[in-house]
């Protein structure tokens, strides 16, 4: 029986650049950065990041090494305490907000992009 999701793969072009973004701009923890994940050489480590305490991790997967393309809508939705405050903090850190804070009947949200153009939806927890 499956009990949880462990990681979601996000396709990126440069692991060092992605680690800098996810750790230093988004404030996530670097959980794994181990050689041999995708062969040998630069940009081939097994890398996982996650918000502090999160059960599900993000695997920063080198797109070229797995036959995929970076960018587009990412298969990962995030939550925050306050969408307006979080969006303002992201802007101050130089993160591209692709959809400004908006309220809908289902909740308040905004969207942002990482350096590879992967786009995330962040919704405010009710």
Short mmCIF file of N, CA, C and O in Angstrom, two decimals:
data_model
loop_
_atom_site.label_atom_id
_atom_site.label_comp_id
_atom_site.label_asym_id
_atom_site.label_seq_id
_atom_site.Cartn_x
_atom_site.Cartn_y
_atom_site.Cartn_z
N UNK A 1 0.85 -1.18 0.00
CA UNK A 1 0.00 0.00 0.00
C UNK A 1 0.89 1.24 0.00
O UNK A 1 1.81 1.35 0.80
N UNK A 2 0.61 2.15 -0.87
CA UNK A 2 1.35 3.43 -0.93
C UNK A 2 0.90 4.29 0.23
O UNK A 2 -0.29 4.43 0.50
N UNK A 3 1.86 4.88 0.92
CA UNK A 3 1.54 5.67 2.11
C UNK A 3 1.80 7.17 1.97
O UNK A 3 1.31 7.96 2.76
N UNK A 4 2.62 7.57 0.99
CA UNK A 4 2.90 9.00 0.80
C UNK A 4 3.64 9.21 -0.51
O UNK A 4 4.16 8.26 -1.09
N UNK A 5 3.71 10.44 -0.97
CA UNK A 5 4.56 10.80 -2.09
C UNK A 5 5.90 11.20 -1.50
O UNK A 5 5.97 11.95 -0.53
N UNK A 6 6.99 10.70 -2.09
CA UNK A 6 8.30 11.04 -1.56
C UNK A 6 8.91 12.24 -2.27
O UNK A 6 9.51 13.10 -1.65
N UNK A 7 8.77 12.29 -3.61
CA UNK A 7 9.37 13.39 -4.36
C UNK A 7 8.62 13.60 -5.67
O UNK A 7 8.01 12.67 -6.20
N UNK A 8 8.69 14.81 -6.17
CA UNK A 8 8.15 15.18 -7.47
C UNK A 8 9.32 15.68 -8.30
O UNK A 8 10.08 16.54 -7.83
N UNK A 9 9.50 15.15 -9.51
CA UNK A 9 10.60 15.58 -10.37
C UNK A 9 10.23 16.88 -11.08
O UNK A 9 9.16 17.00 -11.67
N UNK A 10 11.13 17.85 -10.99
CA UNK A 10 11.02 19.11 -11.72
C UNK A 10 12.20 19.15 -12.67
O UNK A 10 13.35 19.01 -12.25
N UNK A 11 11.93 19.35 -13.96
CA UNK A 11 12.98 19.33 -14.96
C UNK A 11 13.66 20.69 -15.04
O UNK A 11 13.01 21.71 -15.24
N UNK A 12 14.97 20.66 -14.88
CA UNK A 12 15.78 21.88 -14.86
C UNK A 12 16.95 21.72 -15.83
O UNK A 12 17.24 20.62 -16.30
N UNK A 13 17.64 22.82 -16.11
CA UNK A 13 18.78 22.77 -17.03
C UNK A 13 20.12 22.79 -16.32
O UNK A 13 21.10 22.27 -16.83
N UNK A 14 20.19 23.40 -15.14
CA UNK A 14 21.46 23.55 -14.43
C UNK A 14 21.22 23.34 -12.94
O UNK A 14 20.55 24.15 -12.30
N UNK A 15 21.78 22.28 -12.38
CA UNK A 15 21.52 21.96 -10.97
C UNK A 15 22.05 23.01 -10.01
O UNK A 15 21.40 23.32 -9.02
N UNK A 16 23.22 23.59 -10.26
CA UNK A 16 23.78 24.60 -9.35
C UNK A 16 22.87 25.82 -9.32
O UNK A 16 22.58 26.38 -8.27
N UNK A 17 22.43 26.26 -10.49
CA UNK A 17 21.53 27.41 -10.60
C UNK A 17 20.20 27.11 -9.92
O UNK A 17 19.64 27.95 -9.21
N UNK A 18 19.69 25.89 -10.12
CA UNK A 18 18.41 25.50 -9.50
C UNK A 18 18.54 25.44 -7.98
O UNK A 18 17.65 25.90 -7.26
N UNK A 19 19.64 24.87 -7.48
CA UNK A 19 19.85 24.81 -6.02
C UNK A 19 19.89 26.22 -5.45
O UNK A 19 19.25 26.50 -4.43
N UNK A 20 20.59 27.12 -6.10
CA UNK A 20 20.66 28.50 -5.63
C UNK A 20 19.25 29.11 -5.55
O UNK A 20 18.90 29.75 -4.55
N UNK A 21 18.44 28.89 -6.57
CA UNK A 21 17.09 29.46 -6.59
C UNK A 21 16.21 28.86 -5.49
O UNK A 21 15.61 29.57 -4.69
N UNK A 22 16.13 27.54 -5.45
CA UNK A 22 15.21 26.89 -4.51
C UNK A 22 15.65 27.05 -3.05
O UNK A 22 14.81 27.17 -2.16
N UNK A 23 16.95 27.07 -2.79
CA UNK A 23 17.45 27.19 -1.42
C UNK A 23 17.57 28.66 -1.01
O UNK A 23 17.04 29.07 0.02
N UNK A 24 18.24 29.47 -1.82
CA UNK A 24 18.53 30.84 -1.41
C UNK A 24 17.41 31.83 -1.68
O UNK A 24 17.30 32.83 -0.97
N UNK A 25 16.59 31.59 -2.69
CA UNK A 25 15.48 32.52 -2.97
C UNK A 25 14.17 32.04 -2.37
O UNK A 25 13.44 32.83 -1.80
N UNK A 26 13.86 30.75 -2.52
CA UNK A 26 12.60 30.24 -1.97
C UNK A 26 12.71 29.82 -0.51
O UNK A 26 11.72 29.62 0.16
N UNK A 27 13.94 29.63 -0.01
CA UNK A 27 14.15 29.29 1.39
C UNK A 27 13.95 27.83 1.73
O UNK A 27 13.72 27.47 2.88
N UNK A 28 14.06 26.95 0.73
CA UNK A 28 13.93 25.52 0.99
C UNK A 28 15.24 24.96 1.52
O UNK A 28 16.28 25.61 1.45
N UNK A 29 15.17 23.74 2.04
CA UNK A 29 16.36 23.05 2.53
C UNK A 29 16.92 22.16 1.42
O UNK A 29 16.16 21.54 0.69
N UNK A 30 18.24 22.10 1.33
CA UNK A 30 18.91 21.15 0.44
C UNK A 30 19.03 19.84 1.20
O UNK A 30 19.74 19.76 2.20
N UNK A 31 18.33 18.81 0.75
CA UNK A 31 18.29 17.54 1.46
C UNK A 31 19.27 16.52 0.91
O UNK A 31 19.84 15.73 1.66
N UNK A 32 19.44 16.50 -0.41
CA UNK A 32 20.38 15.59 -1.07
C UNK A 32 21.07 16.34 -2.20
O UNK A 32 20.44 17.10 -2.92
N UNK A 33 22.35 16.08 -2.36
CA UNK A 33 23.13 16.56 -3.50
C UNK A 33 24.26 15.55 -3.66
O UNK A 33 25.39 15.79 -3.25
N UNK A 34 23.91 14.40 -4.20
CA UNK A 34 24.82 13.27 -4.24
C UNK A 34 25.19 12.89 -5.67
O UNK A 34 24.33 12.82 -6.54
N UNK A 35 26.47 12.59 -5.92
CA UNK A 35 26.91 12.18 -7.25
C UNK A 35 26.27 10.85 -7.68
O UNK A 35 25.86 10.05 -6.85
N UNK A 36 26.20 10.66 -8.97
CA UNK A 36 25.78 9.38 -9.51
C UNK A 36 24.30 9.22 -9.74
O UNK A 36 23.86 8.15 -10.14
N UNK A 37 23.52 10.24 -9.51
CA UNK A 37 22.09 10.10 -9.73
C UNK A 37 21.73 9.86 -11.18
O UNK A 37 20.84 9.08 -11.50
N UNK A 38 22.43 10.53 -12.08
CA UNK A 38 22.14 10.43 -13.51
C UNK A 38 23.42 10.18 -14.31
O UNK A 38 23.58 10.71 -15.39
N UNK A 39 24.33 9.41 -13.76
CA UNK A 39 25.59 9.15 -14.44
C UNK A 39 26.71 9.92 -13.76
O UNK A 39 26.66 10.19 -12.57
N UNK A 40 27.67 10.32 -14.54
CA UNK A 40 28.81 11.05 -13.99
C UNK A 40 28.94 12.40 -14.66
O UNK A 40 28.45 12.61 -15.76
N UNK A 41 29.62 13.31 -13.99
CA UNK A 41 29.89 14.62 -14.55
C UNK A 41 29.01 15.70 -13.97
O UNK A 41 28.15 15.48 -13.13
N UNK A 42 29.26 16.91 -14.47
CA UNK A 42 28.53 18.08 -14.02
C UNK A 42 27.04 17.94 -14.33
O UNK A 42 26.65 17.41 -15.37
N UNK A 43 26.20 18.41 -13.43
CA UNK A 43 24.75 18.44 -13.63
C UNK A 43 24.13 17.04 -13.66
O UNK A 43 23.13 16.81 -14.32
N UNK A 44 24.75 16.09 -12.95
CA UNK A 44 24.21 14.72 -12.96
C UNK A 44 23.96 14.17 -11.56
O UNK A 44 23.75 12.98 -11.40
N UNK A 45 23.99 15.03 -10.54
CA UNK A 45 23.77 14.57 -9.17
C UNK A 45 22.29 14.26 -8.92
O UNK A 45 21.41 14.73 -9.64
N UNK A 46 22.04 13.48 -7.87
CA UNK A 46 20.68 13.33 -7.37
C UNK A 46 20.49 14.46 -6.36
O UNK A 46 21.16 14.51 -5.34
N UNK A 47 19.58 15.39 -6.67
CA UNK A 47 19.37 16.58 -5.84
C UNK A 47 17.91 16.64 -5.41
O UNK A 47 17.02 16.53 -6.25
N UNK A 48 17.68 16.82 -4.12
CA UNK A 48 16.33 17.03 -3.60
C UNK A 48 16.32 18.22 -2.65
O UNK A 48 17.24 18.40 -1.86
N UNK A 49 15.26 19.02 -2.77
CA UNK A 49 15.03 20.16 -1.89
C UNK A 49 13.60 20.05 -1.37
O UNK A 49 12.78 19.34 -1.97
N UNK A 50 13.30 20.77 -0.28
CA UNK A 50 11.94 20.78 0.25
C UNK A 50 11.80 21.91 1.25
O UNK A 50 12.78 22.32 1.88
N UNK A 51 10.57 22.39 1.43
CA UNK A 51 10.33 23.31 2.53
C UNK A 51 10.62 22.59 3.85
O UNK A 51 10.45 21.37 3.94
N UNK A 52 11.04 23.31 4.84
CA UNK A 52 11.33 22.72 6.15
C UNK A 52 10.15 21.91 6.65
O UNK A 52 9.02 22.39 6.66
N UNK A 53 10.41 20.65 6.99
CA UNK A 53 9.38 19.78 7.54
C UNK A 53 8.47 19.11 6.52
O UNK A 53 7.61 18.32 6.89
N UNK A 54 8.66 19.39 5.25
CA UNK A 54 7.79 18.80 4.23
C UNK A 54 8.07 17.31 4.05
O UNK A 54 9.22 16.88 4.06
N UNK A 55 7.03 16.53 3.88
CA UNK A 55 7.17 15.11 3.62
C UNK A 55 7.56 14.88 2.16
O UNK A 55 8.36 14.01 1.85
N UNK A 56 6.99 15.67 1.26
CA UNK A 56 7.26 15.52 -0.17
C UNK A 56 8.41 16.44 -0.57
O UNK A 56 8.41 17.62 -0.24
N UNK A 57 9.37 15.90 -1.31
CA UNK A 57 10.54 16.64 -1.76
C UNK A 57 10.42 16.96 -3.25
O UNK A 57 9.64 16.34 -3.96
N UNK A 58 11.23 17.91 -3.71
CA UNK A 58 11.35 18.21 -5.12
C UNK A 58 12.69 17.66 -5.58
O UNK A 58 13.74 18.00 -5.03
N UNK A 59 12.65 16.81 -6.59
CA UNK A 59 13.87 16.29 -7.20
C UNK A 59 14.22 17.21 -8.37
O UNK A 59 13.47 17.31 -9.34
N UNK A 60 15.37 17.90 -8.27
CA UNK A 60 15.81 18.79 -9.34
C UNK A 60 16.51 17.94 -10.39
O UNK A 60 17.69 17.64 -10.30
N UNK A 61 15.74 17.56 -11.39
CA UNK A 61 16.14 16.56 -12.37
C UNK A 61 16.66 17.22 -13.65
O UNK A 61 15.95 18.01 -14.27
N UNK A 62 17.89 16.88 -14.07
CA UNK A 62 18.45 17.46 -15.30
C UNK A 62 17.66 16.99 -16.52
O UNK A 62 17.72 15.82 -16.91
N UNK A 63 16.91 17.90 -17.12
CA UNK A 63 16.01 17.57 -18.23
C UNK A 63 16.73 16.84 -19.36
O UNK A 63 16.23 15.83 -19.87
N UNK A 64 17.88 17.33 -19.76
CA UNK A 64 18.59 16.75 -20.91
C UNK A 64 18.99 15.29 -20.67
O UNK A 64 19.02 14.50 -21.60
N UNK A 65 19.27 14.94 -19.42
CA UNK A 65 19.72 13.58 -19.13
C UNK A 65 18.58 12.57 -19.04
O UNK A 65 18.83 11.36 -19.02
N UNK A 66 17.34 13.05 -18.99
CA UNK A 66 16.20 12.13 -18.94
C UNK A 66 15.27 12.30 -20.14
O UNK A 66 14.14 11.82 -20.15
N UNK A 67 15.74 13.02 -21.15
CA UNK A 67 14.97 13.19 -22.38
C UNK A 67 13.73 14.05 -22.23
O UNK A 67 12.74 13.86 -22.93
N UNK A 68 13.78 15.03 -21.34
CA UNK A 68 12.65 15.93 -21.11
C UNK A 68 13.06 17.35 -21.40
O UNK A 68 14.22 17.64 -21.67
N UNK A 69 12.10 18.27 -21.31
CA UNK A 69 12.36 19.68 -21.53
C UNK A 69 11.97 20.45 -20.28
O UNK A 69 10.90 20.20 -19.69
N UNK A 70 12.80 21.39 -19.87
CA UNK A 70 12.50 22.23 -18.72
C UNK A 70 11.49 23.30 -19.12
O UNK A 70 11.41 23.70 -20.28
N UNK A 71 10.74 23.77 -18.15
CA UNK A 71 9.80 24.86 -18.37
C UNK A 71 8.37 24.39 -18.49
O UNK A 71 8.09 23.22 -18.69
N UNK A 72 7.43 25.33 -18.33
CA UNK A 72 6.01 25.03 -18.42
C UNK A 72 5.38 24.91 -17.04
O UNK A 72 6.00 25.23 -16.03
N UNK A 73 4.14 24.47 -17.02
CA UNK A 73 3.46 24.32 -15.74
C UNK A 73 4.03 23.13 -14.99
O UNK A 73 4.04 22.01 -15.48
N UNK A 74 4.52 23.39 -13.79
CA UNK A 74 5.09 22.33 -12.96
C UNK A 74 3.98 21.53 -12.30
O UNK A 74 2.94 22.09 -11.94
N UNK A 75 4.18 20.23 -12.12
CA UNK A 75 3.14 19.39 -11.53
C UNK A 75 3.13 19.44 -10.01
O UNK A 75 3.05 18.44 -9.34
N UNK A 76 3.25 20.64 -9.46
CA UNK A 76 3.37 20.78 -8.01
C UNK A 76 2.68 22.07 -7.59
O UNK A 76 2.97 23.14 -8.11
N UNK A 77 1.75 21.95 -6.66
CA UNK A 77 1.06 23.12 -6.11
C UNK A 77 1.59 23.33 -4.69
O UNK A 77 1.82 22.37 -3.97
N UNK A 78 1.77 24.59 -4.32
CA UNK A 78 2.33 24.92 -3.02
C UNK A 78 1.31 25.71 -2.20
O UNK A 78 0.41 26.33 -2.76
N UNK A 79 1.48 25.68 -0.88
CA UNK A 79 0.65 26.47 0.03
C UNK A 79 1.52 27.47 0.79
O UNK A 79 2.71 27.24 0.98
N UNK A 80 0.88 28.56 1.23
CA UNK A 80 1.54 29.55 2.08
C UNK A 80 0.51 30.06 3.09
O UNK A 80 -0.68 29.80 2.95
N UNK A 81 0.98 30.79 4.09
CA UNK A 81 0.07 31.34 5.09
C UNK A 81 -0.69 32.55 4.56
O UNK A 81 -1.86 32.74 4.86
N UNK A 82 0.00 33.41 3.79
CA UNK A 82 -0.60 34.64 3.29
C UNK A 82 -0.07 34.90 1.89
O UNK A 82 1.13 35.18 1.71
N UNK A 83 -0.94 34.83 0.89
CA UNK A 83 -0.51 34.95 -0.50
C UNK A 83 0.09 36.32 -0.80
O UNK A 83 1.12 36.41 -1.48
N UNK A 84 -0.53 37.39 -0.33
CA UNK A 84 -0.02 38.73 -0.63
C UNK A 84 1.36 38.95 -0.03
O UNK A 84 2.27 39.47 -0.68
N UNK A 85 1.55 38.54 1.21
CA UNK A 85 2.84 38.69 1.88
C UNK A 85 3.91 37.85 1.20
O UNK A 85 5.03 38.32 0.95
N UNK A 86 3.57 36.60 0.88
CA UNK A 86 4.54 35.71 0.24
C UNK A 86 4.92 36.22 -1.14
O UNK A 86 6.10 36.23 -1.51
N UNK A 87 3.95 36.67 -1.93
CA UNK A 87 4.24 37.21 -3.26
C UNK A 87 5.15 38.44 -3.16
O UNK A 87 6.09 38.58 -3.94
N UNK A 88 4.90 39.31 -2.18
CA UNK A 88 5.75 40.50 -1.99
C UNK A 88 7.17 40.09 -1.60
O UNK A 88 8.15 40.68 -2.10
N UNK A 89 7.31 39.08 -0.74
CA UNK A 89 8.64 38.59 -0.36
C UNK A 89 9.36 38.01 -1.58
O UNK A 89 10.56 38.24 -1.76
N UNK A 90 8.65 37.25 -2.40
CA UNK A 90 9.25 36.67 -3.60
C UNK A 90 9.73 37.77 -4.55
O UNK A 90 10.82 37.70 -5.09
N UNK A 91 8.91 38.79 -4.76
CA UNK A 91 9.29 39.91 -5.64
C UNK A 91 10.56 40.58 -5.12
O UNK A 91 11.46 40.91 -5.90
N UNK A 92 10.63 40.78 -3.80
CA UNK A 92 11.80 41.43 -3.19
C UNK A 92 13.07 40.60 -3.40
O UNK A 92 14.17 41.15 -3.44
N UNK A 93 12.92 39.29 -3.55
CA UNK A 93 14.06 38.40 -3.79
C UNK A 93 14.36 38.23 -5.27
O UNK A 93 15.23 37.45 -5.64
N UNK A 94 13.63 38.94 -6.12
CA UNK A 94 13.88 38.88 -7.56
C UNK A 94 13.20 37.71 -8.26
O UNK A 94 13.57 37.36 -9.38
N UNK A 95 12.21 37.10 -7.63
CA UNK A 95 11.49 35.97 -8.23
C UNK A 95 10.39 36.52 -9.14
O UNK A 95 9.65 37.42 -8.75
N UNK A 96 10.29 35.98 -10.34
CA UNK A 96 9.30 36.43 -11.31
C UNK A 96 7.90 35.95 -10.92
O UNK A 96 7.63 34.76 -10.86
N UNK A 97 7.02 36.91 -10.65
CA UNK A 97 5.61 36.60 -10.38
C UNK A 97 4.90 36.63 -11.73
O UNK A 97 4.84 37.66 -12.39
N UNK A 98 4.38 35.50 -12.15
CA UNK A 98 3.75 35.40 -13.47
C UNK A 98 2.25 35.64 -13.44
O UNK A 98 1.64 35.91 -14.47
N UNK A 99 1.66 35.56 -12.27
CA UNK A 99 0.23 35.86 -12.09
C UNK A 99 0.09 36.48 -10.71
O UNK A 99 0.38 35.84 -9.71
N UNK A 100 -0.35 37.73 -10.68
CA UNK A 100 -0.46 38.45 -9.41
C UNK A 100 -1.50 37.80 -8.50
O UNK A 100 -2.34 37.02 -8.95
N UNK A 101 -1.47 38.17 -7.24
CA UNK A 101 -2.39 37.63 -6.24
C UNK A 101 -3.83 37.87 -6.70
O UNK A 101 -4.18 38.97 -7.11
N UNK A 102 -4.61 36.82 -6.64
CA UNK A 102 -6.00 36.87 -7.06
C UNK A 102 -6.84 36.01 -6.12
O UNK A 102 -6.39 34.96 -5.67
N UNK A 103 -8.05 36.48 -5.84
CA UNK A 103 -8.98 35.69 -5.02
C UNK A 103 -10.06 35.10 -5.90
O UNK A 103 -10.63 35.80 -6.75
N UNK A 104 -10.31 33.83 -5.71
CA UNK A 104 -11.36 33.09 -6.40
C UNK A 104 -12.23 32.43 -5.33
O UNK A 104 -11.82 32.34 -4.18
N UNK A 105 -13.39 31.92 -5.72
CA UNK A 105 -14.23 31.24 -4.72
C UNK A 105 -13.50 30.09 -4.01
O UNK A 105 -13.76 29.82 -2.84
N UNK A 106 -12.55 29.43 -4.67
CA UNK A 106 -11.84 28.31 -4.09
C UNK A 106 -10.62 28.73 -3.28
O UNK A 106 -10.03 27.92 -2.57
N UNK A 107 -10.20 30.01 -3.36
CA UNK A 107 -9.07 30.46 -2.58
C UNK A 107 -8.30 31.61 -3.20
O UNK A 107 -8.59 32.05 -4.31
N UNK A 108 -7.30 32.09 -2.47
CA UNK A 108 -6.43 33.18 -2.92
C UNK A 108 -5.10 32.57 -3.34
O UNK A 108 -4.55 31.72 -2.65
N UNK A 109 -4.58 33.03 -4.48
CA UNK A 109 -3.37 32.41 -5.03
C UNK A 109 -2.56 33.41 -5.85
O UNK A 109 -3.01 34.50 -6.16
N UNK A 110 -1.34 32.99 -6.19
CA UNK A 110 -0.51 33.68 -7.18
C UNK A 110 0.34 32.62 -7.84
O UNK A 110 0.37 31.47 -7.42
N UNK A 111 1.04 33.00 -8.91
CA UNK A 111 1.93 32.07 -9.60
C UNK A 111 3.30 32.72 -9.79
O UNK A 111 3.41 33.93 -9.95
N UNK A 112 4.35 31.87 -9.76
CA UNK A 112 5.71 32.35 -10.00
C UNK A 112 6.45 31.37 -10.88
O UNK A 112 6.02 30.24 -11.07
N UNK A 113 7.58 31.83 -11.43
CA UNK A 113 8.42 31.00 -12.29
C UNK A 113 9.81 30.85 -11.69
O UNK A 113 10.33 31.78 -11.08
N UNK A 114 10.39 29.66 -11.93
CA UNK A 114 11.80 29.45 -11.55
C UNK A 114 12.67 29.86 -12.74
O UNK A 114 12.16 30.25 -13.79
N UNK A 115 14.00 29.80 -12.61
CA UNK A 115 14.87 30.23 -13.70
C UNK A 115 14.71 29.45 -15.01
O UNK A 115 15.08 29.94 -16.07
N UNK A 116 14.16 28.23 -14.95
CA UNK A 116 13.95 27.45 -16.16
C UNK A 116 12.57 27.64 -16.77
O UNK A 116 12.22 26.99 -17.75
N UNK A 117 11.75 28.51 -16.18
CA UNK A 117 10.41 28.75 -16.69
C UNK A 117 9.36 27.79 -16.16
O UNK A 117 8.22 27.82 -16.61
N UNK A 118 9.72 26.93 -15.20
CA UNK A 118 8.72 26.10 -14.54
C UNK A 118 7.83 27.02 -13.73
O UNK A 118 8.31 27.86 -12.96
N UNK A 119 6.51 26.87 -13.89
CA UNK A 119 5.57 27.79 -13.25
C UNK A 119 4.79 27.07 -12.15
O UNK A 119 4.28 25.97 -12.35
N UNK A 120 4.73 27.72 -10.98
CA UNK A 120 4.09 27.14 -9.81
C UNK A 120 2.90 27.99 -9.35
O UNK A 120 2.96 29.21 -9.40
N UNK A 121 1.88 27.32 -8.86
CA UNK A 121 0.74 27.98 -8.24
C UNK A 121 0.92 27.88 -6.73
O UNK A 121 1.22 26.78 -6.22
N UNK A 122 0.78 29.01 -6.04
CA UNK A 122 0.87 29.05 -4.59
C UNK A 122 -0.46 29.56 -4.05
O UNK A 122 -0.89 30.66 -4.38
N UNK A 123 -1.13 28.72 -3.26
CA UNK A 123 -2.41 29.13 -2.70
C UNK A 123 -2.30 29.36 -1.20
O UNK A 123 -1.49 28.73 -0.52
N UNK A 124 -3.11 30.27 -0.74
CA UNK A 124 -3.15 30.61 0.68
C UNK A 124 -3.98 29.57 1.40
O UNK A 124 -5.09 29.26 0.99
N UNK A 125 -3.43 29.04 2.49
CA UNK A 125 -4.18 28.06 3.27
C UNK A 125 -5.31 28.78 3.99
O UNK A 125 -5.14 29.87 4.50
N UNK A 126 -6.47 28.15 3.98
CA UNK A 126 -7.66 28.76 4.60
C UNK A 126 -7.61 28.68 6.10
O UNK A 126 -7.06 27.84 6.69
#
